[in-house]
Structures are given as structure tokens and as C-alpha cells.
């Protein structure tokens, strides 16, 4: 890995074994983008890659140079208002009303490691040898705004992390109306666009389309990164698939409003932008102030989608997630939400917990409803004190009871919200986001606290930290159950209202930072009605997230498959819930519910007392199985094998680092009669190891399983007779493969 600067050609080359990123200082002082792709050998001059050709009827920067039109040049951080008519990366509104800027090269610095982004989540290094950072400084002379472009290249994987800082060194305040974290101009647009879309309880469905001239985008204006569009984009060559081919992944480490877009111009070049959503953002930058954007991460590979995902998984698992739980397998939990909803007493909880313990559960989580006057979603949010009728001895007593049983205790919070029917709101009615003279909309009867205000965050911190000090709490589920509306802060002047959405998220990060530093051993799970804020920003504080409020095993196939495009198995909250399922009323077999949930943090979202003895026995076996294999399941290398978006069968697998253990999950939605023979070609095994298929006892070489495949056909592929195991709809199997050198 290295970053080189060639003085004569004024070219930067950032590279490692996988990737090269090349740019140059152009004659107008802007940065031109030359190459991003598979690693190529370095040389002094790559400037021919800039491709400047004279085109008729274009506006040009220089007199007598009809070729130098920014409209036709691939750039690194394009500005608004001169000869480029595509969407810019940066826009600065000045006191005189002008939005034109012209950022030109001032200098650069190459440093070891990676600088921290204060107050923002970001990838990090543990030693200076893991990465190098290039900081290029540009300046707009008229406004005096200095722009620092940060590029970090990691030693491992085709990863580049990027962000931008703007500092006002001028004599007048300005308004930043757009500061994208990443801008990338590519020479062609022959990519398939792939996004993760959906809505509440149907998150992260893989959606694809071809790029066409014009702008295609995903984003959020909801105040959270959203169920609708995950802040993640894939551009893949049309011949690329899971196993091979060129793929680019773009991920934005942020939990608020964002936009990721691709603009194809008339000559089929492509501009990708990723950053805070410009529509809902405006930041006043006073003289001497600076603004740091969130970080965006790009991954390049020529080894297909699985390899791109594995690169993100490893980075986010090891160099984004932090702290005590980062490398630890996650406790198997029982959450009471779908078991009781708001209808519980301490006695009932203890009853559920006892059975959970008997089955092998390690952590009991008390969800919504334990505090204030919370007997429905109409009251109590904001009052983080135990409800005396439900928990007569407070949180401390129930926590102690659970601990005495030999389990850990976890608790639900929704720190950013209040109900109007709460003491907190009655005391501070002006602490919610709401615009003067306008009605304030609610969602689920709740209102959003103005987390852009420090005193609000402080007050919530005082309440939550008090409970965490008083009671033995090992886990927190941090929920967020509505999007933001009427985003106006009474604490900010008129000319700073455009900052509220971003300041809100900074407040959320601040509270997370305070709680996770003060209580480092508490495991945080983020949640926003399921996957409404399943984003890399959250993973920096909470190493796992509740993937979706849809806990049906069949629905989860698509949700988890899509989520795995960017996020590691160890980050996905996955639970076994009751059948018929509460969201889609589908009746799936207990083993299939577990077989899906194994590929995640694993837990139960039901009252195990209500299962039959036979089912309870099965649960005990499931938990024992998970305990045996969770290291591999959560931290092994994950491969998608068959897509639920493309057929009746889904398959995925994990392989341990030493390649001696592999687990394959195979799932079939509908049963069929006299069906096809089916097999799955496995991945990631050692071709020379011999693997014992624990299910069949048959031994196979790794190459055999990867090329001939693992046979998954069953009795339905022929005539079912006699005592044959009768498969149903929603059938699934886990194949365990134990390998050894021979
Ligand atoms: C939404 C979450 O996603 C659920 O799991 C549960 O915690 C409820 N909120 C509680 O209100």
C-alpha cells in the first residue's frame, strides 16, 4: 500500500495490491480524476487518461482553449457555477448571493494511518501501518474557503475512505448548501445499479436497473437513514455476479438524511456523488469555523459481489465497530416484545425468563413498556423511570432476579422520543422539534426531542445513565420509532435552521459516545422500528442492529440476504418468533425459523413456555447448536449462494478462517412434487481438505463441493413413499461440513 505524488506530472497514485486510484492537478488547479479500478503498475505520468477533447458548442474555462471545458472533464471535487453543468460536489452561497466557487490546489500531505473525525463515526486504524492518508488542500480565493479532501487507502482490500472538511479562512460568513463526502467521475456508465430498498418490515430488498442518461438516486429526507433506501449503492459490470467480475460498492457512514446518486452525461461518463442530502441541509460557516462531512467508503473488486461484501464485512466488523463486543460472539437472547407486547407484570417476565434459562438462553431483554405511564404507545416516552405497578422493585430488582437465574439482563430505551403524556414533556414542552405557528405531526403518538440541543441530550443522558448505574444492565436496545417532521429548533436562529437535521444526528452520536464510553461492557443494539437506521454510522456505536420488525423466516430470507450485501452477519439481529408469525401470519416450521436466525446474532422473540415439550426440546438443541457454531456463523466468511429474489430456493454459507468448518443454510419457500434435482456449488473451502458432511456422513473434497456442488434434492425429487421424511413448504436445512487435511 502506498500513496505517491509525481511532481513533474502532478499526479497522485494511491494503491495497494487490489486497487489503484489516480488523479492529477489540472492546469486550472482543480483535481482531475484519471483512474479508479484494479491495481496497475505505477509510472510517472498518467495524464493521457484525462481525455480532454474539443467538442463544439461548449463553454470553456480558457480563452483560446476550446477543449478545456469542465463539462467534459472527469474531476475529483467538481464545483457549481462555471463550465460544468452536472451536479456539483460542493456549493457555497456567499453574502452577495453568488453560489459560484473555484477550488484550486494549494498543497497536500501524505500521512501514515488515518485521522479521527471528531464527533462522527468513521473507520479507524489500530496501527499506523494499516493505512495511509492523503490530504489535498484546495482553496476558493474569492470566499477564502479552504477545502481539505481526505483519502485513506487501507493495506487490505480495495477500500478507500473519503471525507471533506471546509474551513472559512475568509472575511465573510458563507452558507454551505452542499458538501458531498465523495465525488467520483468514471469514464463509462456500463454498470448495473443495485440498491437496497423497501419499507418498514420489508427492508433491504435488492433492486436493480441499468444506468441511463440522467440522474438516478437513492436517499432519505426522513431524519434517519431509512427503511426505504439503505445508504449503500452497488455499481456492477453487467457480466459480474456473486463469484466474479468488477463491482464497486459505495457506503455512507451516516445515520441521517443522505443522498447517493449517479449522473450519466451525454457522453456516457458517470458521476457518483455521496453525502448529506443537500435538499435538507444548509450550514452557516462563520469566519474561522470549519465543517467536517461524514465519511463515505468505496470498495472496488474484480472478484464479484461476494468479495465486495466480504470486504465491507471485515472492515465494518473490525475497523468500524469498536469496543468490548467487537470481536466477541453475541449472547443468545430472549426478548419479550412479541411475547407480551405491553401486557406484562414482573411475575410474567420472570416466568418467561425461567423457561428461557432452562433452554440455554443467556440474556433476557425487557422491551418497551417498563417505564413511566407506558401501558400503550400513547404515554410514557421520556420518563425513564420504572413503572411501579409493573416493576415494584424498579429495574434493579428485575435485573437482579434475572442475574440470580444466571442470565444477563437487557433493557429497551427510545431516548430520542417523548409522548405528550409524560412528565418529561410536561416539564419541557418546548424541547421537541416543532415549527412556530404550525401543527406538529406525531408518529405512533410520539414526538421527536430536539437532539440538536445539548441541554436536551444532557437531560436524557442523566436519566439513562442513572438507571445503568443503579441496575445490573448488560444490553441496551436503542429504538427510534418515527421519522422527523417539522424539523425546526427553537434554540437556533433563523439562519441556522438548515443545520437542525445534521445537528440532531450529531446529538444522537454524542449520547451514544457518552453512554458507550461510560459503560463499555454494555452491548448496544440499535433499532429504528427494525431496519430504519441499519447503517454504518450506528455500527460504530452499536455493533448489532435489529434487522427488521418482520420476524417471519421466509420474509427474513430476502431481508437478511439484501442486508448482507454491505453488513456483516455479526451485526444482524435475528430472532425465532412464534408461528403463525405476527407480521404475515405464516406458519413456518420451528427448525426453519432457527435455520434463518442462526445467520445473525440469534435469539427468541416469544414465550418459550407456550411451546410444546417437544418444541422446547428442539429449542434446547438449537441453542446448543448455536453455542457450538456461533464463532463461525458470526465471524466466518459469508457467501451468498442462491438468491431469494431469483427463485424458490435460497442458500448461503459461512466458512471459518482456517477453512475447517463450514455451515451451509439451504431454504426452499414452496414445496413441489416430483421436482428438479437441486444442488449448490459451495465457495471458500480448501480444495484439498476432505469435508465430512455431518448430515449425511459422506466425505467430499473441497474442490468437489465447490465444483460438483452439494446435493440438496430431497424426496420431492421423486416419488415419496413409505417412511420417507415428508417435507413441507418452508423447508430448510443446515449442512455442517467438518474439514481436515488429508
Ligand atoms: C419497534 C421495534 O423494532 C420492536 O422490536 C419493539 O422494540 C417495538 N418498537 C417496541 O415499541
XYZ file of C-alpha atoms and ligand atoms in Angstrom:
753
model
C 0.000 0.000 0.000
C 1.323 3.432 -0.829
C 0.463 6.942 -1.889
C 2.801 8.524 -4.418
C 2.976 12.044 -5.758
C 4.747 12.580 -9.082
C 5.962 16.134 -9.083
C 6.511 16.521 -12.817
C 3.117 15.248 -13.930
C 1.423 16.488 -10.725
C -0.176 13.086 -10.334
C -1.276 11.215 -7.219
C -1.363 7.444 -7.208
C -2.954 5.666 -4.242
C -2.660 1.927 -4.458
C -2.497 -1.405 -2.711
C -2.488 -4.964 -4.065
C -6.127 -4.697 -5.095
C -6.814 -1.199 -6.276
C -5.358 1.950 -7.855
C -6.777 5.444 -7.551
C -5.118 8.064 -9.711
C -5.758 11.780 -10.017
C -3.867 14.860 -11.112
C -3.747 18.569 -10.613
C -5.084 20.070 -13.816
C -3.971 23.287 -15.424
C -6.806 25.249 -13.822
C -5.713 23.984 -10.395
C -8.715 21.645 -9.957
C -8.194 17.946 -9.453
C -8.854 15.668 -12.394
C -9.835 12.033 -11.944
C -7.718 9.653 -14.031
C -8.374 6.122 -12.910
C -10.142 4.027 -10.305
C -10.001 0.266 -10.648
C -7.829 -2.797 -10.376
C -4.290 -2.133 -9.237
C -1.995 -1.051 -12.080
C 1.743 -0.503 -12.001
C 2.862 2.958 -11.131
C 4.523 5.308 -13.602
C 5.431 8.955 -13.708
C 2.674 10.186 -15.944
C -0.897 9.034 -16.457
C -2.197 12.375 -17.650
C -3.261 10.979 -21.042
C -6.139 9.334 -19.148
C -7.756 12.709 -18.616
C -9.199 12.632 -22.165
C -9.751 16.250 -22.961
C -11.169 16.600 -26.426
C -12.591 19.657 -28.061
C -16.331 19.482 -28.510
C -18.331 22.002 -30.461
C -20.690 24.432 -28.776
C -19.322 24.112 -25.253
C -18.291 26.799 -22.797
C -14.618 26.752 -21.876
C -12.632 27.985 -18.946
C -9.769 29.355 -21.024
C -9.829 31.657 -23.965
C -8.259 30.021 -26.995
C -8.578 26.589 -25.438
C -11.727 25.099 -26.796
C -11.022 21.764 -25.169
C -10.834 22.775 -21.525
C -14.478 22.644 -20.655
C -15.174 21.184 -17.188
C -18.378 19.794 -18.637
C -16.318 17.155 -20.407
C -13.579 16.536 -17.904
C -13.594 13.924 -15.189
C -12.955 15.695 -11.925
C -12.411 14.936 -8.285
C -14.399 17.577 -6.449
C -16.493 19.495 -9.013
C -17.866 22.941 -8.246
C -21.039 24.776 -9.185
C -21.406 27.708 -11.478
C -18.710 27.544 -14.098
C -18.438 25.303 -17.157
C -19.643 22.045 -15.631
C -23.400 21.577 -15.881
C -23.536 18.312 -13.993
C -24.398 18.220 -10.311
C -21.518 19.572 -8.214
C -19.918 18.138 -5.105
C -19.840 21.466 -3.314
C -21.915 24.607 -3.316
C -21.237 27.708 -1.225
C -23.715 30.571 -1.025
C -21.999 33.845 -0.393
C -23.235 37.070 1.172
C -23.586 38.677 -2.251
C -25.875 35.852 -3.337
C -23.366 34.145 -5.611
C -23.091 30.363 -5.465
C -20.106 30.130 -7.775
C -16.855 28.718 -6.476
C -13.488 27.660 -7.799
C -11.417 25.403 -5.571
C -7.813 25.177 -6.688
C -4.857 23.188 -5.456
C -2.796 24.636 -2.588
C -0.839 21.674 -1.289
C -1.057 18.157 0.004
C 0.157 15.907 2.770
C 0.658 12.156 2.959
C 0.478 10.686 6.450
C 0.515 7.243 7.983
C -2.667 5.843 9.488
C -5.968 7.680 9.451
C -7.062 10.846 11.283
C -10.166 10.739 13.519
C -13.323 12.576 12.551
C -14.379 14.429 15.674
C -17.970 13.753 16.688
C -18.631 11.480 13.724
C -18.490 7.737 13.254
C -15.746 6.588 10.892
C -13.469 3.708 10.072
C -10.221 3.666 12.006
C -6.825 2.008 12.147
C -5.204 0.295 15.102
C -1.676 0.819 13.886
C -0.192 3.401 11.564
C 0.876 0.644 9.197
C -2.704 -0.332 8.329
C -3.433 2.659 6.126
C -2.145 5.862 4.588
C -3.992 9.116 4.173
C -3.668 11.747 1.508
C -4.983 15.199 2.352
C -5.282 17.527 -0.608
C -5.891 21.170 0.216
C -7.836 23.338 -2.208
C -8.893 26.931 -1.845
C -11.519 29.206 -3.261
C -9.715 32.559 -3.341
C -12.829 34.732 -3.550
C -14.526 33.378 -0.416
C -11.377 32.235 1.370
C -12.872 28.761 1.904
C -10.261 26.045 2.271
C -11.276 22.505 1.350
C -9.381 19.508 2.612
C -10.092 16.298 0.737
C -9.189 13.197 2.750
C -8.429 9.890 1.054
C -7.439 6.907 3.160
C -6.253 3.750 1.479
C -6.105 0.624 3.620
C -3.414 -2.013 3.339
C -6.030 -4.750 2.951
C -8.817 -4.844 0.376
C -9.822 -2.420 -2.352
C -11.016 0.126 0.200
C -10.860 3.915 0.037
C -12.398 6.051 2.772
C -13.167 9.646 1.890
C -14.378 12.787 3.560
C -14.058 16.535 3.216
C -13.505 19.411 5.610
C -14.263 23.008 4.723
C -12.763 25.884 6.724
C -13.738 29.500 6.369
C -10.499 31.460 6.190
C -12.215 34.378 4.512
C -13.636 37.580 5.930
C -17.321 36.886 5.438
C -19.606 34.129 6.634
C -20.891 31.785 3.931
C -23.640 29.162 3.681
C -22.719 25.655 2.677
C -25.668 24.306 0.755
C -23.981 21.138 -0.452
C -20.838 19.380 0.755
C -20.691 15.850 -0.586
C -18.308 13.422 1.061
C -17.421 11.672 -2.145
C -17.463 12.527 -5.807
C -16.203 10.105 -8.400
C -16.206 10.584 -12.167
C -15.876 7.370 -14.158
C -15.155 7.109 -17.887
C -18.199 4.999 -18.784
C -21.584 4.067 -17.419
C -21.765 0.411 -18.381
C -22.832 -0.669 -14.936
C -25.889 -2.182 -13.401
C -27.124 -0.150 -10.431
C -28.127 -2.147 -7.392
C -29.776 -0.650 -4.327
C -31.265 -1.969 -1.077
C -34.829 -0.718 -0.856
C -38.066 -1.426 0.914
C -40.101 -0.001 3.741
C -40.960 -0.813 7.347
C -40.849 -4.615 7.851
C -39.578 -5.141 4.298
C -36.100 -3.676 4.392
C -33.114 -4.147 2.110
C -34.694 -5.807 -0.894
C -32.226 -5.927 -3.746
C -33.401 -3.749 -6.644
C -31.531 -3.407 -9.927
C -31.602 -1.224 -13.002
C -29.361 -0.140 -15.813
C -27.864 3.307 -15.776
C -29.241 5.723 -18.345
C -28.514 9.293 -19.243
C -29.773 11.491 -16.424
C -29.675 11.225 -12.659
C -30.660 8.196 -10.628
C -30.518 8.455 -6.872
C -31.346 6.989 -3.518
C -31.591 8.969 -0.345
C -33.518 9.903 2.729
C -35.206 13.094 3.908
C -36.774 11.384 6.909
C -34.161 12.302 9.515
C -32.915 8.723 9.630
C -31.113 6.673 7.022
C -34.476 4.973 6.464
C -36.176 1.655 5.809
C -36.826 2.865 2.289
C -33.267 3.145 0.963
C -30.205 1.890 2.761
C -27.236 4.274 2.330
C -25.465 1.806 0.108
C -25.053 1.500 -3.636
C -23.503 -1.112 -5.879
C -22.411 -0.490 -9.453
C -21.501 -3.723 -11.134
C -20.456 -4.629 -14.624
C -23.265 -6.439 -16.397
C -21.293 -9.673 -16.582
C -20.376 -9.555 -12.896
C -22.132 -11.848 -10.446
C -21.603 -13.117 -6.917
C -18.451 -15.012 -7.881
C -16.636 -12.850 -10.391
C -16.493 -9.544 -12.207
C -15.975 -5.889 -11.491
C -18.032 -4.385 -8.719
C -17.959 -1.001 -6.994
C -19.635 -0.559 -3.622
C -20.399 2.829 -2.047
C -21.375 3.049 1.580
C -22.106 6.172 3.590
C -21.227 6.169 7.289
C -24.099 8.305 8.450
C -27.497 7.849 10.109
C -29.395 10.917 8.921
C -30.563 12.431 5.638
C -28.327 11.455 2.774
C -28.139 11.185 -0.967
C -26.213 8.812 -3.195
C -26.628 9.452 -6.890
C -25.215 8.602 -10.270
C -25.391 11.021 -13.156
C -24.805 9.824 -16.675
C -23.977 12.616 -19.085
C -24.406 12.915 -22.820
C -21.118 11.174 -23.470
C -21.936 8.285 -21.164
C -19.445 9.263 -18.482
C -20.634 8.735 -14.955
C -20.516 10.892 -11.832
C -21.220 9.315 -8.458
C -21.925 11.596 -5.505
C -22.483 10.549 -1.903
C -23.070 12.780 1.072
C -25.518 14.552 3.337
C -28.771 15.241 1.488
C -28.324 18.756 0.037
C -32.072 19.385 -0.072
C -32.438 19.411 3.719
C -29.062 20.890 4.577
C -27.638 24.363 4.857
C -24.771 25.215 7.186
C -23.636 28.673 8.163
C -19.862 28.778 8.206
C -18.661 31.791 10.119
C -15.134 33.114 9.719
C -12.741 30.704 11.387
C -15.312 27.863 11.524
C -14.927 24.519 9.844
C -17.321 21.791 8.749
C -16.403 18.123 8.557
C -18.513 15.840 6.369
C -19.308 12.245 7.347
C -17.189 9.554 5.760
C -18.011 7.613 2.613
C -16.342 4.302 1.805
C -15.743 2.902 -1.676
C -14.809 -0.684 -2.363
C -13.530 -1.937 -5.687
C -13.101 -5.590 -6.572
C -12.894 -7.657 -9.723
C -13.952 -10.761 -7.823
C -17.702 -10.304 -7.742
C -20.373 -9.280 -5.279
C -19.488 -11.762 -2.556
C -15.969 -10.438 -2.438
C -17.180 -6.840 -2.279
C -19.488 -7.756 0.610
C -16.756 -9.662 2.432
C -14.511 -6.604 2.143
C -17.204 -4.417 3.727
C -17.968 -7.071 6.350
C -14.387 -7.261 7.506
C -13.897 -3.516 7.512
C -17.116 -2.819 9.385
C -16.625 -5.697 11.791
C -13.018 -4.879 12.664
C -12.402 -1.239 11.820
C -15.763 0.461 12.264
C -17.376 -1.405 15.154
C -15.437 -0.799 18.343
C -15.072 -1.818 21.926
C -15.635 -4.736 24.218
C -18.125 -6.567 21.998
C -16.419 -6.046 18.673
C -14.740 -9.441 18.494
C -16.995 -11.360 20.852
C -19.716 -13.787 19.906
C -23.073 -12.401 20.908
C -25.234 -13.692 23.767
C -28.321 -15.685 22.819
C -31.230 -13.620 23.990
C -34.924 -13.829 24.682
C -36.805 -10.588 24.060
C -40.309 -10.234 25.497
C -41.745 -7.875 22.849
C -43.654 -10.306 20.657
C -44.311 -12.497 23.704
C -46.194 -9.871 25.702
C -46.182 -6.510 23.930
C -47.292 -4.036 26.637
C -49.144 -6.663 28.618
C -46.788 -7.885 31.326
C -46.029 -7.906 35.029
C -42.742 -8.679 36.700
C -44.113 -12.102 37.567
C -44.882 -12.869 33.935
C -41.436 -11.718 32.841
C -39.791 -13.929 35.427
C -41.829 -16.871 34.196
C -40.682 -16.264 30.611
C -37.103 -15.776 31.736
C -37.059 -19.002 33.762
C -38.022 -21.093 30.797
C -35.522 -19.218 28.651
C -32.787 -20.015 31.120
C -33.833 -23.653 31.211
C -33.455 -23.784 27.420
C -29.995 -22.215 27.493
C -30.713 -18.534 26.784
C -28.010 -16.184 28.109
C -29.634 -12.759 28.079
C -33.174 -11.711 28.889
C -34.299 -8.447 27.299
C -37.152 -6.365 28.636
C -38.531 -4.387 25.707
C -40.910 -1.428 25.544
C -43.375 -0.755 28.375
C -41.323 -0.904 31.591
C -41.210 2.827 32.337
C -43.383 5.805 33.253
C -47.081 5.553 32.439
C -46.398 3.307 29.468
C -49.281 0.888 29.117
C -49.694 1.560 25.411
C -47.832 3.633 22.847
C -49.808 6.697 23.915
C -47.855 7.591 27.060
C -44.621 7.445 28.971
C -41.830 8.007 26.444
C -39.336 10.376 28.001
C -39.848 9.162 31.575
C -37.017 6.690 32.025
C -38.053 5.512 35.476
C -39.556 2.121 36.211
C -43.323 1.828 36.254
C -44.057 0.917 39.899
C -47.058 -1.260 39.084
C -45.180 -3.435 36.622
C -41.805 -3.366 38.295
C -42.470 -2.808 42.004
C -38.791 -3.138 42.899
C -37.662 -0.990 39.995
C -35.327 -2.034 37.222
C -32.708 -3.013 39.781
C -34.937 -5.729 41.228
C -35.899 -7.425 37.970
C -32.298 -7.169 36.776
C -31.159 -8.849 39.970
C -33.731 -11.618 39.616
C -32.538 -12.345 36.116
C -28.893 -12.229 37.159
C -29.673 -14.604 40.025
C -31.046 -17.053 37.494
C -27.669 -16.975 35.784
C -28.621 -14.784 32.827
C -27.730 -11.240 31.848
C -30.370 -8.546 31.749
C -31.082 -6.104 28.918
C -33.372 -3.103 28.638
C -35.159 -1.161 25.880
C -34.951 2.625 25.511
C -36.146 5.087 22.931
C -34.006 8.028 24.024
C -34.884 10.468 21.244
C -38.658 10.495 21.761
C -41.428 11.723 24.064
C -45.131 11.236 24.379
C -47.060 14.377 25.239
C -48.487 12.316 28.061
C -45.218 12.183 30.009
C -43.716 14.141 32.887
C -40.707 14.917 30.715
C -42.855 16.632 28.090
C -44.977 18.402 30.690
C -41.793 19.846 32.158
C -40.174 20.724 28.819
C -42.882 21.195 26.186
C -40.500 23.337 24.148
C -37.882 20.611 23.806
C -39.479 18.884 20.834
C -38.801 19.646 17.200
C -41.708 21.824 16.061
C -42.144 24.937 13.969
C -43.701 28.125 15.408
C -47.322 28.612 14.450
C -47.598 25.231 12.766
C -49.120 21.991 13.819
C -46.698 19.327 14.991
C -47.259 15.928 13.446
C -46.855 12.808 15.509
C -45.883 9.281 14.588
C -47.012 6.418 16.801
C -48.281 9.141 19.182
C -44.779 10.367 19.803
C -42.740 13.499 19.195
C -39.075 13.928 18.431
C -36.871 15.559 21.035
C -34.649 18.304 19.738
C -31.340 16.460 19.922
C -29.623 19.397 18.225
C -29.731 20.998 21.710
C -27.096 19.950 24.168
C -29.322 20.523 27.212
C -31.863 18.047 25.798
C -29.227 15.370 25.200
C -27.818 16.078 28.679
C -31.205 15.579 30.318
C -31.764 12.254 28.549
C -28.233 11.182 29.421
C -28.854 11.915 33.120
C -31.942 9.685 33.178
C -30.473 6.775 31.244
C -27.079 6.762 32.919
C -28.738 6.812 36.342
C -30.544 3.549 35.556
C -27.399 1.997 34.133
C -25.547 2.852 37.333
C -28.321 1.603 39.609
C -29.168 -1.691 37.936
C -27.113 -4.511 36.520
C -27.743 -3.987 32.828
C -25.681 -5.777 30.199
C -27.516 -4.850 26.998
C -29.457 -1.913 25.622
C -31.826 -1.909 22.695
C -31.914 1.704 21.459
C -35.055 2.169 19.396
C -36.247 5.056 17.183
C -39.808 4.641 16.039
C -40.662 7.570 13.840
C -39.247 9.813 11.175
C -38.709 13.509 11.736
C -41.228 16.155 10.690
C -41.447 19.902 11.305
C -37.707 19.932 11.737
C -37.268 23.282 13.455
C -35.227 24.009 16.556
C -36.353 26.763 18.880
C -32.789 27.108 20.100
C -31.319 28.105 16.751
C -31.697 31.416 14.902
C -33.462 31.668 11.550
C -30.241 31.455 9.562
C -29.255 28.183 11.190
C -32.451 26.177 10.749
C -30.861 24.329 7.823
C -28.463 22.763 10.300
C -31.046 21.058 12.501
C -31.189 17.647 10.801
C -27.425 17.253 10.920
C -27.089 18.682 14.432
C -29.794 16.217 15.529
C -27.714 13.275 14.348
C -24.612 14.747 15.954
C -26.620 14.841 19.206
C -27.552 11.174 18.793
C -23.893 10.289 18.190
C -22.896 12.356 21.219
C -25.276 10.465 23.503
C -24.107 7.140 22.098
C -20.490 8.159 22.621
C -21.097 9.185 26.224
C -23.014 6.034 27.129
C -20.711 3.610 25.344
C -17.605 5.175 26.896
C -19.050 5.241 30.388
C -20.495 1.725 30.156
C -18.080 -0.018 27.797
C -19.230 -3.546 28.583
C -22.881 -2.956 27.776
C -23.835 -4.431 24.421
C -25.825 -1.897 22.383
C -28.253 -2.989 19.693
C -29.598 -0.184 17.527
C -33.100 -0.319 16.146
C -35.464 2.009 14.316
C -38.702 0.052 14.043
C -36.416 -2.668 12.746
C -34.055 -1.554 9.989
C -34.894 2.158 9.748
C -31.398 3.071 10.840
C -29.425 -0.013 9.883
C -26.429 1.943 8.699
C -22.664 2.054 9.233
C -22.973 5.182 11.396
C -24.882 3.198 14.007
C -22.472 0.251 13.805
C -19.691 2.469 15.127
C -21.537 2.674 18.442
C -23.763 -0.398 18.438
C -22.130 -3.474 16.886
C -25.511 -5.034 16.130
C -28.886 -3.777 14.894
C -32.409 -5.195 14.847
C -32.647 -6.038 11.171
C -36.390 -5.839 10.714
C -39.674 -5.862 12.619
C -40.667 -8.662 10.292
C -39.541 -11.785 12.089
C -41.114 -14.269 9.658
C -38.458 -16.707 8.453
C -39.458 -16.522 4.788
C -39.587 -12.723 4.755
C -36.258 -12.663 6.536
C -34.569 -14.581 3.708
C -34.815 -11.563 1.429
C -34.174 -9.040 4.188
C -31.048 -10.770 5.503
C -29.786 -11.603 2.021
C -30.060 -7.950 0.994
C -28.605 -6.668 4.253
C -25.605 -8.954 3.820
C -24.612 -7.012 0.691
C -22.928 -4.496 2.982
C -23.292 -5.578 6.616
C -21.692 -8.496 8.453
C -23.650 -11.396 9.936
C -22.480 -10.344 13.421
C -24.384 -7.067 13.013
C -27.778 -8.553 12.150
C -30.298 -9.037 14.946
C -32.166 -12.259 14.090
C -34.751 -13.983 16.306
C -37.024 -17.002 16.247
C -40.616 -15.855 16.751
C -43.970 -17.596 17.072
C -45.933 -19.341 14.371
C -48.234 -18.190 12.975
C -45.988 -15.189 12.639
C -47.284 -11.833 13.908
C -46.480 -9.857 10.771
C -47.551 -12.135 7.921
C -49.431 -14.857 9.864
C -47.387 -17.541 8.148
C -46.847 -20.877 9.805
C -43.254 -21.930 9.316
C -41.584 -24.926 10.949
C -39.580 -24.186 14.097
C -36.384 -25.530 12.550
C -36.676 -23.172 9.582
C -37.162 -20.198 11.883
C -33.928 -21.129 13.654
C -32.099 -22.003 10.443
C -32.654 -18.446 9.228
C -31.886 -16.829 12.598
C -28.564 -18.698 13.020
C -27.102 -16.323 10.434
C -27.187 -13.373 12.775
C -26.943 -12.607 16.472
C -29.670 -15.189 17.289
C -32.372 -15.099 19.909
C -36.021 -15.770 20.643
C -38.884 -13.326 20.426
C -41.546 -15.448 22.130
C -42.650 -17.026 25.391
C -40.978 -20.431 25.377
C -43.481 -21.658 28.000
C -46.081 -21.665 25.250
C -44.248 -24.235 23.159
C -44.929 -27.939 23.488
C -42.427 -30.082 25.351
C -41.190 -31.436 22.075
C -40.670 -27.928 20.737
C -38.869 -26.889 23.918
C -36.542 -29.812 23.417
C -35.911 -28.607 19.881
C -35.176 -25.106 21.187
C -32.606 -26.532 23.606
C -30.914 -28.282 20.722
C -30.986 -25.119 18.635
C -29.347 -23.122 21.389
C -26.705 -25.782 21.929
C -26.062 -25.785 18.182
C -25.744 -22.006 18.070
C -23.356 -22.005 21.014
C -21.194 -24.571 19.280
C -21.025 -22.794 15.949
C -21.645 -19.098 16.627
C -17.998 -18.132 16.293
C -18.060 -19.373 12.694
C -21.598 -18.180 11.999
C -20.982 -14.653 13.238
C -17.340 -14.136 12.334
C -16.674 -16.576 9.490
C -16.541 -15.545 5.834
C -20.068 -15.270 4.474
C -21.056 -16.236 0.915
C -24.387 -15.796 -0.806
C -25.042 -18.831 -2.988
C -28.659 -18.654 -4.225
C -30.762 -15.542 -4.244
C -34.298 -15.458 -2.801
C -35.006 -12.716 -5.344
C -34.431 -15.125 -8.196
C -36.218 -18.312 -7.294
C -37.840 -20.629 -4.804
C -34.577 -21.585 -3.129
C -32.122 -19.559 -1.104
C -28.678 -20.675 0.023
C -25.806 -19.052 1.820
C -22.848 -20.286 3.811
C -20.104 -19.327 6.236
C -16.581 -20.696 6.375
C -14.228 -20.491 9.346
C -10.933 -18.688 8.970
C -8.977 -21.969 8.980
C -11.499 -23.375 6.464
C -12.055 -26.414 8.652
C -15.681 -25.673 9.452
C -18.380 -24.588 7.059
C -22.123 -24.240 7.557
C -24.497 -24.042 4.638
C -28.026 -22.711 5.048
C -30.448 -24.006 2.410
C -34.068 -22.838 2.253
C -36.979 -23.670 -0.049
C -40.076 -21.496 0.121
C -42.719 -23.692 -1.531
C -42.618 -27.423 -1.737
C -43.194 -29.092 -5.052
C -43.873 -32.614 -6.171
C -41.634 -34.548 -8.478
C -39.351 -31.524 -8.549
C -35.968 -30.865 -10.065
C -32.715 -32.178 -8.752
C -31.035 -29.324 -6.940
C -27.517 -28.681 -5.823
C -25.499 -25.738 -4.622
C -21.938 -25.037 -5.604
C -20.125 -24.070 -2.435
C -17.442 -21.449 -2.021
C -14.452 -20.584 0.094
C -13.450 -24.158 1.032
C -9.931 -25.513 0.872
C -9.973 -27.592 -2.341
C -7.625 -30.126 -0.800
C -9.325 -30.637 2.523
C -11.685 -33.503 2.982
C -15.008 -32.403 4.443
C -17.344 -34.703 6.307
C -20.932 -33.761 5.674
C -22.239 -34.207 9.222
C -25.799 -34.590 7.914
C -25.055 -37.478 5.546
C -21.750 -38.805 6.848
C -20.355 -38.619 3.298
C -16.844 -37.255 2.822
C -16.109 -34.840 -0.016
C -13.053 -32.947 -1.086
C -13.341 -29.172 -1.022
C -12.945 -28.901 -4.789
C -15.715 -31.436 -5.266
C -18.127 -29.376 -3.145
C -17.152 -26.176 -4.898
C -17.376 -27.552 -8.448
C -19.677 -30.589 -8.465
C -21.683 -28.993 -5.650
C -23.603 -30.090 -2.601
C -26.718 -32.036 -3.477
C -29.782 -30.541 -1.850
C -32.526 -32.525 -3.644
C -34.809 -34.470 -1.348
C -37.713 -36.879 -1.572
C -39.771 -34.369 -3.510
C -37.482 -35.004 -6.464
C -39.022 -38.404 -6.854
C -41.983 -40.356 -5.625
C -42.458 -40.066 -1.878
C -43.168 -43.408 -0.321
C -43.064 -45.299 2.913
C -41.290 -43.712 5.831
C -39.514 -41.006 3.858
C -39.276 -37.692 5.687
C -42.172 -35.591 4.487
C -41.004 -32.099 3.678
C -43.419 -29.229 3.784
C -43.465 -25.707 2.424
C -40.825 -23.534 4.064
C -38.366 -26.375 4.336
C -34.761 -25.691 5.223
C -31.580 -27.428 6.251
C -28.254 -26.519 7.750
C -25.411 -28.607 6.405
C -22.408 -28.801 8.676
C -19.131 -29.605 6.976
C -16.123 -30.549 9.034
C -12.874 -30.441 7.114
C -9.456 -31.922 7.682
C -6.157 -32.138 5.877
C -5.623 -35.495 4.218
C -40.052 -1.301 17.353
C -39.021 -2.364 17.469
O -38.483 -2.659 16.241
C -39.635 -3.572 18.138
O -38.746 -4.631 18.154
C -40.054 -3.184 19.515
O -38.932 -2.862 20.283
C -41.032 -2.024 19.454
N -40.511 -0.936 18.666
C -41.348 -1.530 20.815
O -42.125 -0.403 20.806
